Coordinates of C-alpha atoms in Angstrom, one line a residue:
X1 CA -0.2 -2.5 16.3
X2 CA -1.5 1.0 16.3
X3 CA -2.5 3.2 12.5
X4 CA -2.9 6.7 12.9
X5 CA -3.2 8.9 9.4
X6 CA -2.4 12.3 10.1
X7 CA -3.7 12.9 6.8
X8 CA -2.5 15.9 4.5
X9 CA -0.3 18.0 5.6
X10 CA -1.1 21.7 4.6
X11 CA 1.5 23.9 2.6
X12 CA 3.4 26.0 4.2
X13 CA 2.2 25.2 7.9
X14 CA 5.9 25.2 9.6
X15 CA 7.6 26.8 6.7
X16 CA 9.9 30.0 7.3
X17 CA 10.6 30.7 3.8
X18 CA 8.7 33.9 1.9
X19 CA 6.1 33.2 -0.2
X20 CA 6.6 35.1 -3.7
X21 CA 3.3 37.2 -4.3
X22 CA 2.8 39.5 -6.4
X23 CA 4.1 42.7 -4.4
X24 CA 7.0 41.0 -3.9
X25 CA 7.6 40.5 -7.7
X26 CA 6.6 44.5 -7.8
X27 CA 8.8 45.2 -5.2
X28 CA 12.0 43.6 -7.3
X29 CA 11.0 45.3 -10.8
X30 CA 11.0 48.5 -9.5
X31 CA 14.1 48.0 -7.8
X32 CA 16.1 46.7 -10.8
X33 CA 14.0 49.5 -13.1
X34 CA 15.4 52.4 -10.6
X35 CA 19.2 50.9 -11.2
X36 CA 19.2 51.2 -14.4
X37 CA 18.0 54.4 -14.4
X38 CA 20.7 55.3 -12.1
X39 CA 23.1 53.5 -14.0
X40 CA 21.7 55.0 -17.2
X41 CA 22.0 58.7 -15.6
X42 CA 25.6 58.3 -13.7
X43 CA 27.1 55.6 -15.6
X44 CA 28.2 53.7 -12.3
X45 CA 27.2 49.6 -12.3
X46 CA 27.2 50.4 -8.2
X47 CA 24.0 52.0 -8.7
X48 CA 22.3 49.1 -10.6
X49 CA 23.9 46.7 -7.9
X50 CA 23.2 48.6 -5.0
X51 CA 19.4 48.9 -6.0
X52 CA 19.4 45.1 -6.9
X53 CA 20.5 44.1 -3.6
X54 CA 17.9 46.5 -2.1
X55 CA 15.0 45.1 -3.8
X56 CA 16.0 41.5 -3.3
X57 CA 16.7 42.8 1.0
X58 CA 12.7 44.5 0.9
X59 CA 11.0 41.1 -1.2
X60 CA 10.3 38.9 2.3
X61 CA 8.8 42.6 3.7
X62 CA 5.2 42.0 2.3
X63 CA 3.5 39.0 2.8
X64 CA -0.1 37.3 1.6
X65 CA -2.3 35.2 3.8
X66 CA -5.6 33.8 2.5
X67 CA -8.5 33.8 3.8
X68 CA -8.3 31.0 6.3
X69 CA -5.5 31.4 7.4
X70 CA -3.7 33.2 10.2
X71 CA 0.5 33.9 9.9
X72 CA 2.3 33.6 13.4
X73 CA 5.0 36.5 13.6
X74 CA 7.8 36.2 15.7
X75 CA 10.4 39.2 16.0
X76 CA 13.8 38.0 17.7
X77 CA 12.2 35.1 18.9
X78 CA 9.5 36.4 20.8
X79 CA 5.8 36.3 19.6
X80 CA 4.3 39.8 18.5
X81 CA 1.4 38.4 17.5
X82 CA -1.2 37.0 14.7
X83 CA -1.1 38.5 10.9
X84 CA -3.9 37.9 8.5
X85 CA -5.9 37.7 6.1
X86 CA -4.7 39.6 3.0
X87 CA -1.5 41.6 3.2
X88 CA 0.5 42.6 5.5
X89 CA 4.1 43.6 6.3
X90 CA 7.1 42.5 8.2
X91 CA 10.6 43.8 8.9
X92 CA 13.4 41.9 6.9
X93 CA 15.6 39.8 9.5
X94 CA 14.3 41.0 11.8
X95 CA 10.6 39.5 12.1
X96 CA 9.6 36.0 10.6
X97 CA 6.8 34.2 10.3
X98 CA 7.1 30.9 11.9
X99 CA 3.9 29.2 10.8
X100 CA 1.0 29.5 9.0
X101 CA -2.3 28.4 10.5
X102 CA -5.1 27.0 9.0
X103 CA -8.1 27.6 10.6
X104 CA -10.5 25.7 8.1
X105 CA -12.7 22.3 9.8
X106 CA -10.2 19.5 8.9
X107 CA -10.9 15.7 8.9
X108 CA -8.3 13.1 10.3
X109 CA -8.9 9.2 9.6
X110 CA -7.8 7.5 12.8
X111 CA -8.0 3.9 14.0
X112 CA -7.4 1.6 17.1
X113 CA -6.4 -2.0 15.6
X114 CA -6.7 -5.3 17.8
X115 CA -7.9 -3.3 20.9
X116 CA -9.8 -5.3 23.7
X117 CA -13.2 -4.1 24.6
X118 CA -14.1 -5.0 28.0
X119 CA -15.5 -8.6 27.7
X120 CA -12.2 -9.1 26.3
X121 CA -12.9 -9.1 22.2
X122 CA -10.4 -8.1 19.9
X123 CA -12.0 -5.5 17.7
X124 CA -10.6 -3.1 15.2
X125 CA -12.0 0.7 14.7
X126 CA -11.8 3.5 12.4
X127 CA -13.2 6.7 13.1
X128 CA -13.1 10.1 11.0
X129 CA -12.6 13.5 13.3
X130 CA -13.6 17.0 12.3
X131 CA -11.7 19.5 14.0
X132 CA -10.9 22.9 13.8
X133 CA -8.4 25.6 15.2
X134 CA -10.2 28.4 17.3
X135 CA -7.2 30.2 18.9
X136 CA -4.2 30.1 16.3
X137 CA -2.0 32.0 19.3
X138 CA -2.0 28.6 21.0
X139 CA -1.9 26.2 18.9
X140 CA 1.3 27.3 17.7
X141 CA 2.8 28.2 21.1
X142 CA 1.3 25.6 22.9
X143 CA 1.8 22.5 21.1
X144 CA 4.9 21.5 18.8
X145 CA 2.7 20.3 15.8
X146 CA -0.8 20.3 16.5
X147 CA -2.3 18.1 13.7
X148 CA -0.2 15.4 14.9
X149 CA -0.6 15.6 18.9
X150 CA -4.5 15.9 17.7
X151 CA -4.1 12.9 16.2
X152 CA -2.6 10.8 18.8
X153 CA -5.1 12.1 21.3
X154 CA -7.8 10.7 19.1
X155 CA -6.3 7.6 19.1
X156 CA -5.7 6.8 22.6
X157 CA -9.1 8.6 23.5
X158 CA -10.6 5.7 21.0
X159 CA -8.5 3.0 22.9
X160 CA -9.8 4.2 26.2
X161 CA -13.4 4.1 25.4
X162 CA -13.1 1.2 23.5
X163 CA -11.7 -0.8 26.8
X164 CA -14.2 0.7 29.1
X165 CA -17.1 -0.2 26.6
X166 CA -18.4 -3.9 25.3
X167 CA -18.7 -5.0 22.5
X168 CA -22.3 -5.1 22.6
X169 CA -22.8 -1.7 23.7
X170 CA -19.9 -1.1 21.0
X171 CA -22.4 -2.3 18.3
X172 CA -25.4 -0.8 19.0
X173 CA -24.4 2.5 21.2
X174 CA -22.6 4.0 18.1
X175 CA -24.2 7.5 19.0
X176 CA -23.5 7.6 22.7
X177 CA -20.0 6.8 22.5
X178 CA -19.1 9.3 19.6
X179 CA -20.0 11.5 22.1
X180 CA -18.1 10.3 24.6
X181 CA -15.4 10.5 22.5
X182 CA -15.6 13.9 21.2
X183 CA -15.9 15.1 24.9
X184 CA -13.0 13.2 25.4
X185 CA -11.2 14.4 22.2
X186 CA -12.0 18.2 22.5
X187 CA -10.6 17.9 26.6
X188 CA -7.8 17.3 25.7
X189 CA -7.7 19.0 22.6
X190 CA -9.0 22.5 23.7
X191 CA -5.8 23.8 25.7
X192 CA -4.0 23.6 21.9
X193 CA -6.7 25.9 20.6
X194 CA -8.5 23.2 18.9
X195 CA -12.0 22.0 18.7
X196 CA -13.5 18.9 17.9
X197 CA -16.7 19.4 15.9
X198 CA -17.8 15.4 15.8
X199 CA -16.7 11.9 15.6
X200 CA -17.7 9.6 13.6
X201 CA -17.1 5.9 13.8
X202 CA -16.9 4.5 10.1
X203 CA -16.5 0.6 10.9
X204 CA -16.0 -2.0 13.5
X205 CA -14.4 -5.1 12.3
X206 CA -14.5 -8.4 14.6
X207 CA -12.9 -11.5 14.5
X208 CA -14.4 -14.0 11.8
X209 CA -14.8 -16.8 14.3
X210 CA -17.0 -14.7 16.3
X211 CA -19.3 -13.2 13.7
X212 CA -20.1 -16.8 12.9
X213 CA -20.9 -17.2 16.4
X214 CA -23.1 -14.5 16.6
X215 CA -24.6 -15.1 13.5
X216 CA -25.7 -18.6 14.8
X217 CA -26.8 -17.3 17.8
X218 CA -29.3 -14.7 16.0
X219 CA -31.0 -17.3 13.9
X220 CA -31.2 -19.6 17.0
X221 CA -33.1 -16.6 18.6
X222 CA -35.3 -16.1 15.4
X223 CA -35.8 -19.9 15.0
X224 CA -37.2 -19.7 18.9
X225 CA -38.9 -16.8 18.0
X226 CA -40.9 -18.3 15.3
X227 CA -41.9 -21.3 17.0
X228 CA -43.2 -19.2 19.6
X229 CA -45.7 -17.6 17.5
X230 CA -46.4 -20.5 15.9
X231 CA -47.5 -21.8 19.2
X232 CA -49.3 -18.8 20.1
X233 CA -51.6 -19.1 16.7
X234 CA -52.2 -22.9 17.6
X235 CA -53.5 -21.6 20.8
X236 CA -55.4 -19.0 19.8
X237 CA -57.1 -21.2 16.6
X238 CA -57.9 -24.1 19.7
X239 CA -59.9 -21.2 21.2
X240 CA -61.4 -20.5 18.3
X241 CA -62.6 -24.0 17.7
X242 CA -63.7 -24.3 21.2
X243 CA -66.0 -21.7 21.0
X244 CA -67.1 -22.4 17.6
X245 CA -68.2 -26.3 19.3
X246 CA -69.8 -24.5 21.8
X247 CA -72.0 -22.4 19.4
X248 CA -72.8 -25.4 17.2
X249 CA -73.8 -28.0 20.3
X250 CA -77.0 -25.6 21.1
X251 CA -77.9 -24.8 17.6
X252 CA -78.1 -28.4 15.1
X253 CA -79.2 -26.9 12.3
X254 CA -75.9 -24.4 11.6
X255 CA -74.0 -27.3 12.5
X256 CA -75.8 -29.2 9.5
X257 CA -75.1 -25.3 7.4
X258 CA -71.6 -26.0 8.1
X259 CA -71.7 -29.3 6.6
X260 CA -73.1 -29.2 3.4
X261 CA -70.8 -25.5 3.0
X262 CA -67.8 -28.0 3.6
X263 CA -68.7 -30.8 1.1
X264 CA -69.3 -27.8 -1.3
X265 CA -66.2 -26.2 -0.8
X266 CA -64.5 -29.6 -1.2
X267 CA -65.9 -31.0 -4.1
X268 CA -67.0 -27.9 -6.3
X269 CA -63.5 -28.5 -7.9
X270 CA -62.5 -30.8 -10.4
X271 CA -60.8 -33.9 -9.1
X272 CA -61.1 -33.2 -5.9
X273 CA -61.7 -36.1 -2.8
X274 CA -63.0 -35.0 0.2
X275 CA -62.6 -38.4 2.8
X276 CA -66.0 -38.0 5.2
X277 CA -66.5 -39.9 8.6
X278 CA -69.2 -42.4 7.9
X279 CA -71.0 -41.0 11.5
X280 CA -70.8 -37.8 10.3
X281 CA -73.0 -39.2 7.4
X282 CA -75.1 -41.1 9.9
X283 CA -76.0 -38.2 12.0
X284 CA -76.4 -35.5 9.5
X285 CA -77.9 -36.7 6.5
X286 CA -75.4 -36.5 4.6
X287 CA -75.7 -39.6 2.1
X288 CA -78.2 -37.3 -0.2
X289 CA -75.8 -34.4 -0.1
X290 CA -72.7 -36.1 -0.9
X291 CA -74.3 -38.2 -3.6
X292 CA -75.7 -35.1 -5.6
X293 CA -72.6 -34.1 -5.3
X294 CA -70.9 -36.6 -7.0
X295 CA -72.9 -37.0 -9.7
X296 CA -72.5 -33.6 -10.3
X297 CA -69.1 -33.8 -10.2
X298 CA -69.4 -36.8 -12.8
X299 CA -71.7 -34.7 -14.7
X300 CA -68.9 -32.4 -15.5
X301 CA -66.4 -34.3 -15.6
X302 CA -67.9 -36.9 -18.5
X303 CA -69.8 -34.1 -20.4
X304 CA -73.7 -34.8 -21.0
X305 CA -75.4 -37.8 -21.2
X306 CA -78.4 -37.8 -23.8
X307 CA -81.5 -39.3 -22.3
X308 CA -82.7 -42.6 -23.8
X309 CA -85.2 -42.9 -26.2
X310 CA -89.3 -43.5 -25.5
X311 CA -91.0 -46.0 -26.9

């Protein structure tokens, strides 16, 4: 099911009726102010009617166009050409103005709903376009209503790219395929008079089921990732150690550093156990160490002792 929003349509675009400006107000006044002077000076209502009618024939002669905007002028049919800005003037039933054409950047929101991409995902897009008219001649000769037609060829564009395109490259090439779109866009576009300036994609929405997917398949990959590094630290602390047994097997008495730095870094805290291989004791004279320690550490922990008396 396709959504296209064609989004505001401008005043007065494809309107033939006048627009009342001020000169046209002017225009009337002094009409109906010259018939009753006439009337006034010959007595004769034909006067005040015949000027009446007059003004009210001359009010579609002087038209207003702002500043962005360009009035197409057509005189028995046939294009005479562009009018615009500011005033200018036409001929009463003879020439009319068959559109009015804005040539300020204008955004249309376009989308392409449950469109397959080409690894077969349903996926639904929305995309803003900013466009402008260049050439107001042909875009209102060429083209029956140009917003619309712009419109449609955004959305079939979108549904082109999007089936030539997956879903991967969908998600992470945002950038590459605006521009393939615009260029796509402003092809077809640009015999209308129009340009595209860019496209933006707001949002890509994918099934439920498969963003669960996907997200299980991401924290599988981080999960491996992490036990990969994990192994790589093992590694590289085994490495560490080996080289660290090398240094200590030609030089005993760092080795024997090492050892008493240990047993004071375990048992310098309150409450703390340190559990000691008895050949480690054997083979580095350790007994002394650890026993100092401990009553130090029962020195602290029971407050001091007073020294007995001498007789």
């Amino acid at each position: 099911m396709a959504s296209v929003d064609l989004g505001r349509r401008y005043e007065d675009v494809t309107s033939n009726q006048p627009r009342i400006n001020v000169v046209t107000v002017a225009i009337l006044l002094a009409a109906v102010g010259l018939g009753v002077v006439a009337f006034r000076a010959t007595g004769n209502p034909a006067a005040l009617g015949g000027s009446v009618l007059l003004g009210l024939a001359l009010m579609p002669a002087p038209r207003i166009a702002r500043q962005w905007e360009r009035a197409v002028v057509l005189r028995f049919g046939r294009f005479v050409g562009l009018r615009g800005p500011g005033l200018f003037w036409v001929i009463p039933f003879v020439d009319r103005v068959s559109s009015w054409i804005d040539q300020r950047t204008i955004t249309t929101s376009f989308a392409a709903e449950q469109t397959l991409t080409a690894d077969t995902v349903p996926v639904n897009v929305d995309a803003v376009l900013f466009w402008l008219v260049h050439d107001a001649e042909r875009a209102a000769l060429e083209v029956q209503d140009y917003s619309q037609a712009v419109s449609w060829a955004a959305q079939t564009a979108l549904r082109d790219i999007i089936g030539r395109t997956t879903l991967t490259e969908l998600l992470r090439g945002r950038e590459r395929i605006e521009g393939e779109l615009q260029h796509l866009i402003d092809q077809r576009s640009n015999p209308w008079g129009v340009t595209v300036s860019s496209v933006e994609m707001r949002d890509v929405v994918i099934p439920g089921a498969l963003q669960d997917a996907m997200s299980r398949e991401a924290q599988a990959a981080r999960e491996k990732q992490a036990r990969i590094i994990l192994g790589q630290a093992e590694l590289e602390i085994a490495n560490s150690f080996a080289q660290a047994s090398r240094a200590y097997q030609n030089n005993p008495t760092a080795l024997h550093l090492r050892a008493m730095n240990m047993l004071y870094e375990g048992l310098k805290e309150k409450g703390a156990l340190m559990l000691v291989p008895s050949s480690a004791v054997e083979s580095m004279g350790m007994g002394g160490l650890m026993g100092a320690a401990a009553l130090r550490q029962s020195t602290l922990a029971g407050g001091t002792t007073s020294e007995p008396d001498t007789v």
